[in-house]
mmCIF file of C-alpha atoms in Angstrom:
data_model
loop_
_atom_site.group_PDB
_atom_site.id
_atom_site.type_symbol
_atom_site.label_atom_id
_atom_site.label_comp_id
_atom_site.label_asym_id
_atom_site.label_seq_id
_atom_site.Cartn_x
_atom_site.Cartn_y
_atom_site.Cartn_z
ATOM 1 C CA MET A 1 42.818 13.675 -145.959
ATOM 2 C CA LYS A 2 41.945 10.423 -144.189
ATOM 3 C CA ASN A 3 41.831 12.142 -140.779
ATOM 4 C CA LYS A 4 39.514 14.805 -142.162
ATOM 5 C CA LYS A 5 36.986 12.131 -143.282
ATOM 6 C CA VAL A 6 37.066 10.533 -139.832
ATOM 7 C CA VAL A 7 36.368 13.900 -138.172
ATOM 8 C CA ILE A 8 33.463 14.622 -140.539
ATOM 9 C CA THR A 9 31.976 11.142 -139.916
ATOM 10 C CA ALA A 10 32.200 11.623 -136.132
ATOM 11 C CA ILE A 11 30.542 15.044 -136.348
ATOM 12 C CA VAL A 12 27.679 13.648 -138.493
ATOM 13 C CA SER A 13 27.173 10.735 -136.062
ATOM 14 C CA LEU A 14 27.100 13.151 -133.124
ATOM 15 C CA LEU A 15 24.507 15.345 -134.852
ATOM 16 C CA VAL A 16 22.344 12.277 -135.576
ATOM 17 C CA ILE A 17 22.507 11.201 -131.912
ATOM 18 C CA ILE A 18 21.637 14.722 -130.717
ATOM 19 C CA ALA A 19 18.657 14.826 -133.131
ATOM 20 C CA ALA A 20 17.446 11.389 -131.958
ATOM 21 C CA VAL A 21 17.664 12.403 -128.293
ATOM 22 C CA GLY A 22 15.711 15.564 -129.049
ATOM 23 C CA LEU A 23 13.049 13.584 -130.899
ATOM 24 C CA ILE A 24 12.680 11.133 -127.978
ATOM 25 C CA LYS A 25 12.306 14.008 -125.495
ATOM 26 C CA HIS A 26 9.698 15.606 -127.739
ATOM 27 C CA LYS A 27 7.709 12.334 -127.956
ATOM 28 C CA LYS A 28 7.904 11.863 -124.159
ATOM 29 C CA SER A 29 6.612 15.385 -123.677
ATOM 30 C CA GLN A 30 3.702 14.681 -126.020
ATOM 31 C CA LEU A 31 2.851 11.406 -124.268
ATOM 32 C CA SER A 32 2.983 13.004 -120.820
ATOM 33 C CA HIS A 33 0.326 15.517 -121.868
ATOM 34 C CA MET A 34 -1.973 12.892 -123.417
ATOM 35 C CA LYS A 35 -5.041 11.891 -121.422
ATOM 36 C CA PRO A 36 -5.215 8.213 -120.409
ATOM 37 C CA ALA A 37 -7.612 6.045 -122.444
ATOM 38 C CA LYS A 38 -11.045 5.945 -120.875
ATOM 39 C CA VAL A 39 -12.206 2.494 -119.761
ATOM 40 C CA TYR A 40 -15.909 1.912 -120.370
ATOM 41 C CA PRO A 41 -17.892 -0.589 -118.273
ATOM 42 C CA VAL A 42 -19.432 -3.628 -119.975
ATOM 43 C CA VAL A 43 -23.205 -3.263 -120.426
ATOM 44 C CA VAL A 44 -24.920 -6.476 -119.308
ATOM 45 C CA LYS A 45 -28.380 -7.924 -118.797
ATOM 46 C CA THR A 46 -29.305 -9.268 -115.366
ATOM 47 C CA ILE A 47 -31.933 -11.564 -113.868
ATOM 48 C CA LYS A 48 -33.220 -12.326 -110.374
ATOM 49 C CA PRO A 49 -33.755 -16.098 -109.885
ATOM 50 C CA ILE A 50 -36.947 -17.380 -108.282
ATOM 51 C CA GLN A 51 -38.064 -20.835 -107.225
ATOM 52 C CA SER A 52 -40.792 -22.251 -109.449
ATOM 53 C CA SER A 53 -42.158 -25.415 -111.035
ATOM 54 C CA PHE A 54 -40.894 -26.091 -114.550
ATOM 55 C CA GLU A 55 -39.715 -28.683 -117.057
ATOM 56 C CA LEU A 56 -36.438 -29.041 -118.918
ATOM 57 C CA THR A 57 -36.396 -31.082 -122.115
ATOM 58 C CA LEU A 58 -34.065 -32.400 -124.809
ATOM 59 C CA THR A 59 -35.190 -33.091 -128.360
ATOM 60 C CA SER A 60 -34.779 -36.732 -129.335
ATOM 61 C CA LEU A 61 -36.045 -39.423 -131.690
ATOM 62 C CA GLY A 62 -38.071 -42.498 -130.835
ATOM 63 C CA ILE A 63 -39.383 -45.527 -132.662
ATOM 64 C CA VAL A 64 -43.073 -46.427 -132.524
ATOM 65 C CA LYS A 65 -43.411 -50.086 -131.577
ATOM 66 C CA SER A 66 -46.279 -52.482 -131.268
ATOM 67 C CA GLY A 67 -46.731 -53.704 -127.726
ATOM 68 C CA VAL A 68 -47.252 -57.288 -128.872
ATOM 69 C CA ASP A 69 -43.926 -58.566 -127.512
ATOM 70 C CA THR A 70 -41.638 -56.853 -124.987
ATOM 71 C CA THR A 71 -38.289 -58.396 -124.080
ATOM 72 C CA VAL A 72 -37.161 -58.018 -120.454
ATOM 73 C CA SER A 73 -33.506 -58.085 -119.365
ATOM 74 C CA THR A 74 -31.300 -56.843 -116.526
ATOM 75 C CA LYS A 75 -28.001 -54.999 -115.969
ATOM 76 C CA LEU A 76 -27.030 -57.156 -112.997
ATOM 77 C CA ALA A 77 -24.912 -60.251 -113.470
ATOM 78 C CA SER A 78 -26.322 -62.641 -110.868
ATOM 79 C CA ARG A 79 -28.029 -65.981 -110.244
ATOM 80 C CA ILE A 80 -31.798 -66.163 -110.878
ATOM 81 C CA LEU A 81 -33.723 -66.926 -107.666
ATOM 82 C CA MET A 82 -37.249 -66.727 -109.102
ATOM 83 C CA ILE A 83 -38.902 -66.339 -112.484
ATOM 84 C CA LYS A 84 -42.612 -66.738 -113.249
ATOM 85 C CA PRO A 85 -43.734 -69.772 -115.243
ATOM 86 C CA LEU A 86 -44.340 -69.539 -118.973
ATOM 87 C CA GLY A 87 -47.912 -68.427 -119.746
ATOM 88 C CA SER A 88 -48.360 -66.479 -116.502
ATOM 89 C CA LYS A 89 -50.706 -63.500 -116.689
ATOM 90 C CA VAL A 90 -48.929 -60.399 -115.334
ATOM 91 C CA LYS A 91 -49.826 -56.787 -114.638
ATOM 92 C CA LYS A 92 -47.639 -53.772 -115.300
ATOM 93 C CA GLY A 93 -45.250 -53.380 -112.347
ATOM 94 C CA GLU A 94 -45.713 -56.972 -111.146
ATOM 95 C CA VAL A 95 -42.516 -58.820 -110.155
ATOM 96 C CA ILE A 96 -41.712 -61.488 -112.723
ATOM 97 C CA ALA A 97 -38.157 -62.382 -111.682
ATOM 98 C CA LYS A 98 -35.740 -61.939 -108.772
ATOM 99 C CA LEU A 99 -31.954 -62.136 -108.796
ATOM 100 C CA ASP A 100 -29.469 -62.820 -105.991
ATOM 101 C CA SER A 101 -28.465 -59.355 -104.756
ATOM 102 C CA SER A 102 -26.401 -60.361 -101.688
ATOM 103 C CA SER A 103 -23.071 -59.471 -103.309
ATOM 104 C CA THR A 104 -24.329 -56.072 -104.491
ATOM 105 C CA GLN A 105 -25.880 -55.375 -101.063
ATOM 106 C CA ALA A 106 -22.547 -56.140 -99.384
ATOM 107 C CA LYS A 107 -20.738 -53.804 -101.763
ATOM 108 C CA LEU A 108 -23.355 -51.088 -101.144
ATOM 109 C CA ALA A 109 -23.020 -51.435 -97.356
ATOM 110 C CA SER A 110 -19.236 -51.148 -97.666
ATOM 111 C CA ALA A 111 -19.550 -48.113 -99.965
ATOM 112 C CA LYS A 112 -21.951 -46.387 -97.549
ATOM 113 C CA ALA A 113 -19.618 -47.110 -94.614
ATOM 114 C CA ASN A 114 -16.753 -45.612 -96.592
ATOM 115 C CA LEU A 115 -18.861 -42.540 -97.403
ATOM 116 C CA ASN A 116 -19.793 -42.055 -93.728
ATOM 117 C CA ALA A 117 -16.136 -42.391 -92.763
ATOM 118 C CA LEU A 118 -15.211 -39.714 -95.305
ATOM 119 C CA TYR A 119 -17.891 -37.374 -93.906
ATOM 120 C CA ALA A 120 -16.441 -37.881 -90.424
ATOM 121 C CA LYS A 121 -12.951 -37.288 -91.779
ATOM 122 C CA LEU A 122 -14.113 -34.085 -93.460
ATOM 123 C CA ALA A 123 -15.704 -32.830 -90.235
ATOM 124 C CA TYR A 124 -12.455 -33.519 -88.343
ATOM 125 C CA ALA A 125 -10.388 -31.820 -91.068
ATOM 126 C CA LYS A 126 -12.627 -28.734 -90.960
ATOM 127 C CA ILE A 127 -12.263 -28.560 -87.155
ATOM 128 C CA ASN A 128 -8.465 -28.716 -87.500
ATOM 129 C CA LEU A 129 -8.549 -26.017 -90.176
ATOM 130 C CA ASN A 130 -10.792 -23.722 -88.106
ATOM 131 C CA ASN A 131 -8.607 -24.219 -85.019
ATOM 132 C CA MET A 132 -5.499 -23.388 -87.017
ATOM 133 C CA LEU A 133 -7.165 -20.300 -88.482
ATOM 134 C CA GLU A 134 -8.031 -19.122 -84.958
ATOM 135 C CA THR A 135 -4.471 -19.797 -83.812
ATOM 136 C CA HIS A 136 -3.080 -17.889 -86.780
ATOM 137 C CA LYS A 137 -5.429 -15.013 -86.047
ATOM 138 C CA ARG A 138 -4.002 -14.735 -82.519
ATOM 139 C CA THR A 139 -0.452 -15.038 -83.884
ATOM 140 C CA LYS A 140 -1.134 -12.115 -86.221
ATOM 141 C CA GLU A 141 -2.218 -10.007 -83.240
ATOM 142 C CA LEU A 142 0.925 -11.012 -81.329
ATOM 143 C CA PHE A 143 3.042 -10.254 -84.388
ATOM 144 C CA LYS A 144 1.749 -6.684 -84.432
ATOM 145 C CA VAL A 145 3.141 -6.153 -80.899
ATOM 146 C CA LYS A 146 6.283 -8.194 -81.655
ATOM 147 C CA GLY A 147 5.031 -11.123 -79.635
ATOM 148 C CA ALA A 148 5.481 -13.574 -82.526
ATOM 149 C CA SER A 149 8.164 -14.102 -85.152
ATOM 150 C CA VAL A 150 8.004 -14.024 -88.932
ATOM 151 C CA GLU A 151 9.076 -17.678 -88.975
ATOM 152 C CA GLN A 152 6.108 -18.645 -86.798
ATOM 153 C CA MET A 153 3.737 -16.738 -89.105
ATOM 154 C CA GLN A 154 5.163 -18.457 -92.172
ATOM 155 C CA LYS A 155 5.039 -21.876 -90.526
ATOM 156 C CA GLU A 156 1.355 -21.450 -89.612
ATOM 157 C CA GLU A 157 0.525 -20.222 -93.128
ATOM 158 C CA GLY A 158 2.117 -23.390 -94.536
ATOM 159 C CA ILE A 159 0.103 -25.560 -92.157
ATOM 160 C CA ILE A 160 -3.124 -23.742 -93.120
ATOM 161 C CA ALA A 161 -2.410 -24.281 -96.829
ATOM 162 C CA GLY A 162 -1.904 -27.991 -96.184
ATOM 163 C CA LEU A 163 -5.110 -28.263 -94.137
ATOM 164 C CA LYS A 164 -7.094 -26.490 -96.890
ATOM 165 C CA ALA A 165 -5.669 -28.867 -99.497
ATOM 166 C CA ASN A 166 -6.648 -31.803 -97.273
ATOM 167 C CA VAL A 167 -10.249 -30.531 -97.007
ATOM 168 C CA THR A 168 -10.423 -30.141 -100.800
ATOM 169 C CA ALA A 169 -9.045 -33.657 -101.337
ATOM 170 C CA ILE A 170 -11.574 -35.197 -98.913
ATOM 171 C CA LYS A 171 -14.422 -33.372 -100.688
ATOM 172 C CA GLY A 172 -13.231 -34.905 -103.958
ATOM 173 C CA ASN A 173 -13.165 -38.366 -102.361
ATOM 174 C CA ILE A 174 -16.701 -37.826 -101.025
ATOM 175 C CA LYS A 175 -17.937 -36.923 -104.498
ATOM 176 C CA SER A 176 -16.424 -40.127 -105.913
ATOM 177 C CA ALA A 177 -17.811 -42.216 -103.028
ATOM 178 C CA LYS A 178 -21.315 -40.784 -103.529
ATOM 179 C CA SER A 179 -21.097 -41.719 -107.204
ATOM 180 C CA VAL A 180 -20.191 -45.312 -106.277
ATOM 181 C CA VAL A 181 -23.103 -45.526 -103.800
ATOM 182 C CA LYS A 182 -25.546 -44.183 -106.395
ATOM 183 C CA GLU A 183 -24.286 -46.633 -109.017
ATOM 184 C CA LEU A 184 -24.640 -49.594 -106.638
ATOM 185 C CA GLU A 185 -28.137 -48.482 -105.550
ATOM 186 C CA THR A 186 -29.163 -48.307 -109.198
ATOM 187 C CA LEU A 187 -27.643 -51.727 -109.851
ATOM 188 C CA LEU A 188 -29.456 -53.148 -106.826
ATOM 189 C CA GLY A 189 -32.762 -52.041 -108.363
ATOM 190 C CA TYR A 190 -32.134 -54.421 -111.255
ATOM 191 C CA SER A 191 -32.263 -57.417 -108.895
ATOM 192 C CA VAL A 192 -36.061 -57.212 -108.936
ATOM 193 C CA ILE A 193 -37.458 -57.476 -112.476
ATOM 194 C CA LYS A 194 -40.942 -56.065 -113.028
ATOM 195 C CA SER A 195 -43.220 -56.398 -116.012
ATOM 196 C CA PRO A 196 -43.257 -53.196 -118.081
ATOM 197 C CA ILE A 197 -46.777 -53.912 -119.402
ATOM 198 C CA ASP A 198 -49.984 -55.863 -118.786
ATOM 199 C CA GLY A 199 -49.830 -59.158 -120.642
ATOM 200 C CA THR A 200 -48.689 -62.781 -120.718
ATOM 201 C CA LEU A 201 -45.225 -64.255 -120.159
ATOM 202 C CA SER A 202 -44.853 -65.584 -123.696
ATOM 203 C CA LYS A 203 -41.156 -66.554 -123.796
ATOM 204 C CA LYS A 204 -38.473 -67.596 -121.326
ATOM 205 C CA PHE A 205 -34.767 -67.481 -122.103
ATOM 206 C CA ALA A 206 -33.547 -68.510 -118.624
ATOM 207 C CA ASN A 207 -34.652 -70.517 -115.600
ATOM 208 C CA VAL A 208 -34.126 -70.551 -111.827
ATOM 209 C CA GLY A 209 -30.461 -71.264 -111.059
ATOM 210 C CA ASP A 210 -29.162 -69.793 -114.312
ATOM 211 C CA VAL A 211 -26.872 -66.765 -114.222
ATOM 212 C CA ALA A 212 -28.437 -63.668 -115.766
ATOM 213 C CA MET A 213 -26.020 -61.470 -117.737
ATOM 214 C CA PRO A 214 -26.337 -57.732 -118.449
ATOM 215 C CA GLY A 215 -28.338 -57.103 -121.609
ATOM 216 C CA LYS A 216 -29.152 -60.806 -122.107
ATOM 217 C CA PRO A 217 -32.956 -61.374 -122.381
ATOM 218 C CA LEU A 218 -34.651 -63.161 -119.483
ATOM 219 C CA CYS A 219 -38.164 -63.406 -120.849
ATOM 220 C CA ALA A 220 -40.715 -61.756 -123.148
ATOM 221 C CA VAL A 221 -44.125 -60.382 -122.182
ATOM 222 C CA SER A 222 -46.850 -60.157 -124.826
ATOM 223 C CA SER A 223 -49.360 -57.320 -124.475
ATOM 224 C CA GLU A 224 -52.765 -56.839 -126.022
ATOM 225 C CA GLY A 225 -51.562 -54.761 -128.958
ATOM 226 C CA GLN A 226 -51.129 -51.268 -127.499
ATOM 227 C CA LYS A 227 -48.367 -49.101 -128.951
ATOM 228 C CA TYR A 228 -45.368 -47.598 -127.266
ATOM 229 C CA ILE A 229 -42.380 -45.469 -128.222
ATOM 230 C CA LEU A 230 -38.905 -46.955 -127.798
ATOM 231 C CA ILE A 231 -36.283 -44.364 -126.761
ATOM 232 C CA ARG A 232 -32.534 -44.961 -126.570
ATOM 233 C CA LEU A 233 -30.532 -42.508 -124.448
ATOM 234 C CA PRO A 234 -26.954 -42.104 -123.121
ATOM 235 C CA LYS A 235 -26.487 -43.422 -119.581
ATOM 236 C CA GLU A 236 -25.962 -39.902 -118.149
ATOM 237 C CA ILE A 237 -29.552 -38.929 -119.094
ATOM 238 C CA ASN A 238 -32.191 -40.010 -116.584
ATOM 239 C CA PRO A 239 -35.580 -39.298 -118.204
ATOM 240 C CA LYS A 240 -38.624 -38.307 -116.131
ATOM 241 C CA GLY A 241 -40.866 -38.951 -119.131
ATOM 242 C CA ILE A 242 -41.459 -37.696 -122.677
ATOM 243 C CA ILE A 243 -43.646 -35.082 -124.324
ATOM 244 C CA PHE A 244 -45.215 -36.433 -127.512
ATOM 245 C CA ASN A 245 -47.997 -34.678 -129.442
ATOM 246 C CA LYS A 246 -48.191 -32.131 -126.590
ATOM 247 C CA HIS A 247 -48.943 -34.853 -124.014
ATOM 248 C CA PHE A 248 -46.719 -36.039 -121.171
ATOM 249 C CA TYR A 249 -46.065 -39.784 -120.867
ATOM 250 C CA GLU A 250 -44.071 -41.584 -118.199
ATOM 251 C CA THR A 251 -41.099 -43.689 -119.279
ATOM 252 C CA THR A 252 -40.237 -47.194 -118.111
ATOM 253 C CA PRO A 253 -36.637 -48.509 -118.210
ATOM 254 C CA LEU A 254 -36.361 -51.736 -120.194
ATOM 255 C CA ASN A 255 -33.163 -52.679 -118.313
ATOM 256 C CA GLY A 256 -31.421 -53.261 -121.623
ATOM 257 C CA THR A 257 -28.885 -51.515 -123.828
ATOM 258 C CA PHE A 258 -28.348 -51.002 -127.556
ATOM 259 C CA ASN A 259 -24.911 -49.872 -128.802
ATOM 260 C CA GLY A 260 -24.166 -48.530 -125.312
ATOM 261 C CA LEU A 261 -27.464 -46.631 -125.032
ATOM 262 C CA ASN A 262 -30.028 -47.360 -122.316
ATOM 263 C CA GLU A 263 -33.498 -48.285 -123.589
ATOM 264 C CA TYR A 264 -36.802 -46.867 -122.294
ATOM 265 C CA LYS A 265 -40.411 -47.184 -123.374
ATOM 266 C CA ALA A 266 -43.439 -44.922 -123.068
ATOM 267 C CA ASP A 267 -46.972 -46.195 -123.653
ATOM 268 C CA VAL A 268 -48.712 -43.715 -125.978
ATOM 269 C CA ASN A 269 -51.966 -43.222 -127.818
ATOM 270 C CA THR A 270 -51.162 -42.877 -131.510
ATOM 271 C CA ASP A 271 -52.240 -44.047 -134.967
ATOM 272 C CA ILE A 272 -48.706 -43.853 -136.365
ATOM 273 C CA ASN A 273 -47.507 -47.080 -137.944
ATOM 274 C CA ALA A 274 -45.131 -49.315 -136.012
ATOM 275 C CA ASN A 275 -41.381 -48.863 -136.694
ATOM 276 C CA SER A 276 -41.934 -45.208 -137.661
ATOM 277 C CA ARG A 277 -39.398 -42.711 -136.306
ATOM 278 C CA VAL A 278 -40.962 -39.775 -134.450
ATOM 279 C CA GLU A 279 -39.595 -36.601 -132.875
ATOM 280 C CA LEU A 280 -40.268 -36.071 -129.185
ATOM 281 C CA SER A 281 -38.994 -34.176 -126.153
ATOM 282 C CA VAL A 282 -37.286 -36.078 -123.357
ATOM 283 C CA VAL A 283 -38.116 -34.514 -119.975
ATOM 284 C CA VAL A 284 -34.885 -34.399 -117.922
ATOM 285 C CA PHE A 285 -36.298 -32.255 -115.086
ATOM 286 C CA ARG A 286 -39.840 -31.885 -113.799
ATOM 287 C CA GLY A 287 -40.614 -30.238 -110.499
ATOM 288 C CA LYS A 288 -39.631 -27.331 -108.278
ATOM 289 C CA GLY A 289 -36.272 -25.654 -108.511
ATOM 290 C CA ILE A 290 -34.384 -22.605 -109.697
ATOM 291 C CA LYS A 291 -34.291 -22.239 -113.467
ATOM 292 C CA LEU A 292 -31.461 -20.257 -115.068
ATOM 293 C CA PRO A 293 -30.800 -19.483 -118.736
ATOM 294 C CA VAL A 294 -27.762 -21.186 -120.232
ATOM 295 C CA ASP A 295 -26.057 -17.794 -120.668
ATOM 296 C CA ALA A 296 -26.194 -17.210 -116.897
ATOM 297 C CA VAL A 297 -23.737 -20.052 -116.233
ATOM 298 C CA LEU A 298 -20.010 -20.088 -116.978
ATOM 299 C CA ASN A 299 -18.258 -23.451 -117.248
ATOM 300 C CA ARG A 300 -14.612 -23.174 -116.304
ATOM 301 C CA ASN A 301 -12.200 -26.004 -115.490
ATOM 302 C CA SER A 302 -15.103 -28.501 -115.267
ATOM 303 C CA LYS A 303 -16.880 -26.307 -112.688
ATOM 304 C CA ASN A 304 -19.958 -24.118 -113.126
ATOM 305 C CA TYR A 305 -20.251 -20.533 -111.926
ATOM 306 C CA VAL A 306 -22.805 -17.718 -111.883
ATOM 307 C CA LEU A 307 -21.756 -14.070 -111.669
ATOM 308 C CA ILE A 308 -23.533 -12.145 -108.905
ATOM 309 C CA VAL A 309 -23.801 -8.369 -109.296
ATOM 310 C CA ASP A 310 -21.969 -6.593 -106.472
ATOM 311 C CA GLY A 311 -22.028 -2.846 -107.105
ATOM 312 C CA ALA A 312 -20.079 -2.134 -110.280
ATOM 313 C CA ARG A 313 -18.513 -5.619 -110.377
ATOM 314 C CA ALA A 314 -19.671 -9.208 -110.913
ATOM 315 C CA VAL A 315 -18.490 -11.797 -108.377
ATOM 316 C CA PRO A 316 -18.313 -15.484 -109.484
ATOM 317 C CA GLU A 317 -19.942 -18.141 -107.286
ATOM 318 C CA GLU A 318 -19.802 -21.893 -107.911
ATOM 319 C CA VAL A 319 -23.118 -23.736 -108.439
ATOM 320 C CA ASP A 320 -24.146 -27.366 -108.930
ATOM 321 C CA ILE A 321 -26.312 -28.038 -111.989
ATOM 322 C CA THR A 322 -28.905 -30.717 -111.251
ATOM 323 C CA ALA A 323 -30.243 -30.901 -114.823
ATOM 324 C CA SER A 324 -29.584 -29.258 -118.166
ATOM 325 C CA GLY A 325 -32.017 -28.907 -121.064
ATOM 326 C CA GLU A 326 -32.742 -26.792 -124.125
ATOM 327 C CA GLU A 327 -34.749 -24.305 -122.027
ATOM 328 C CA GLY A 328 -31.913 -23.719 -119.543
ATOM 329 C CA VAL A 329 -30.466 -25.371 -116.446
ATOM 330 C CA ALA A 330 -31.828 -26.278 -113.000
ATOM 331 C CA VAL A 331 -29.868 -25.506 -109.833
ATOM 332 C CA ASP A 332 -30.695 -26.128 -106.190
ATOM 333 C CA GLU A 333 -28.837 -23.186 -104.562
ATOM 334 C CA LYS A 334 -31.696 -21.380 -102.785
ATOM 335 C CA SER A 335 -29.156 -18.736 -101.696
ATOM 336 C CA LEU A 336 -29.368 -17.328 -105.253
ATOM 337 C CA ILE A 337 -33.040 -16.375 -104.886
ATOM 338 C CA GLY A 338 -33.435 -12.590 -105.065
ATOM 339 C CA LYS A 339 -29.812 -11.973 -106.059
ATOM 340 C CA GLU A 340 -28.970 -10.309 -109.358
ATOM 341 C CA LEU A 341 -27.125 -12.511 -111.855
ATOM 342 C CA VAL A 342 -25.384 -11.469 -115.065
ATOM 343 C CA VAL A 343 -26.660 -13.011 -118.324
ATOM 344 C CA ALA A 344 -24.138 -12.867 -121.177
ATOM 345 C CA LYS A 345 -22.180 -15.000 -123.623
ATOM 346 C CA PRO A 346 -19.341 -17.130 -122.164
ATOM 347 C CA ASP A 347 -16.564 -14.821 -123.430
ATOM 348 C CA ILE A 348 -18.170 -11.841 -121.657
ATOM 349 C CA LEU A 349 -18.705 -13.829 -118.437
ATOM 350 C CA LEU A 350 -15.071 -14.945 -118.529
ATOM 351 C CA LYS A 351 -13.975 -11.341 -119.013
ATOM 352 C CA LEU A 352 -16.041 -10.194 -116.019
ATOM 353 C CA THR A 353 -14.336 -12.729 -113.734
ATOM 354 C CA GLY A 354 -11.238 -10.569 -114.130
ATOM 355 C CA GLY A 355 -12.903 -7.674 -112.290
ATOM 356 C CA VAL A 356 -14.021 -5.630 -115.316
ATOM 357 C CA ALA A 357 -16.617 -2.979 -114.359
ATOM 358 C CA ILE A 358 -20.216 -3.572 -115.420
ATOM 359 C CA LYS A 359 -23.246 -1.428 -116.138
ATOM 360 C CA LYS A 360 -26.722 -2.924 -115.954
ATOM 361 C CA GLU A 361 -28.827 -2.603 -119.096
ATOM 362 C CA ASN A 362 -32.035 -0.628 -118.567
#
C-alpha cells in the first residue's frame, strides 16, 4: 500500500513538471511573437544663441541712509603711510589714505610667476601628449600589419592616459592659481583708500604709523545731506550697480563687512525716509555677451553644460558661466553662436546626455 502511494505521488509530480514546461514554452512562443515596445523621441524646445547687450539682476534689499556721515575702512591689514588731516575737504574718488602694500605686491608677483610657470608646464604637457598621440597613431598602423605588439599598444595607451591626467591636473592648478592672483589684485586695491562721497573728513580713528585692520574704521567723511542706499552682499557677488525706481545707479564698495557680507553704497535721488528698507535689483552683469535661459544649462558634478542639437541627438558641451541672474546666465563661448541648444528642465537634460533621441518642437 505504501509503495502504491509513492508511485502515485511520483506520477502526479511528473505531470505537474510536464504541465509547467508546456506553460513556459507557450509563454516563450507568445513573447517571441510580440512586437518590441516602440521608443518615442523626447520633444524639446531649442534656441539659437546670439551675442547682444543685456543685464542680469538679482532681487535684493537695501537700507536708505542719510549721507551725513560715511565710515571708511579697508580689508588690508597693513601700516598706514598717509591719511588726510581732520577737517580736510575731499571730493568723491579722492585719495584720503594709503597703506603699505609692499608685502601684498610681493605675494602678487610670486603668484603671477607661479601662474606663468603653470602655463608653461601646461604647454609642455600638451606637446608631450600630442607627440604620444602621434606615436600611438603610427603604432596602430604598424599593428595592423603586425609591425607592433599588443604589449606595445597597451603600454602606449597607459602612457597616454597618464599624460591626459597630468594635463587635467595642471589645468586645475591653473584655475586655483588664477583665483589667488585675482584675490591678491583685489586686496591690493584696498591699499589706496578713496573717499566715497564729496564732503569733509569729520572723524579719524587712526593715524600715520598705525596698523589698519580689516573692517576697522579709518575715518569718517561727512557729506552735505544727500541720500544713498546701503547694500550688503555675499563676497561672491560683484555688483555693477543697482536698479532702483527704474533707474540705474553705480555702486561704490565701502571696503567694510557686516556679518560676513560686503557693504556697498549707491547715491540715489529719493524722498524715502532714512533707515527704510527698500527692494531693488542688483546688476551682476551689464554689457555684451551671450545670454542663455537657466533651463539651457545643466549643472553636473560642479561643471556646467549645454546640449547642442546634432541630428536626432543632443551632445553635451562644457561652458563657463561668467554671471548668473534671475533673467538667465551669461557665457563667453562665442562658438555657441548660431548653434541649436536644447532648453528643458534639468531631469530632461540629464536624460538626453544618455543619448536619448530628440524631436524639435515646432
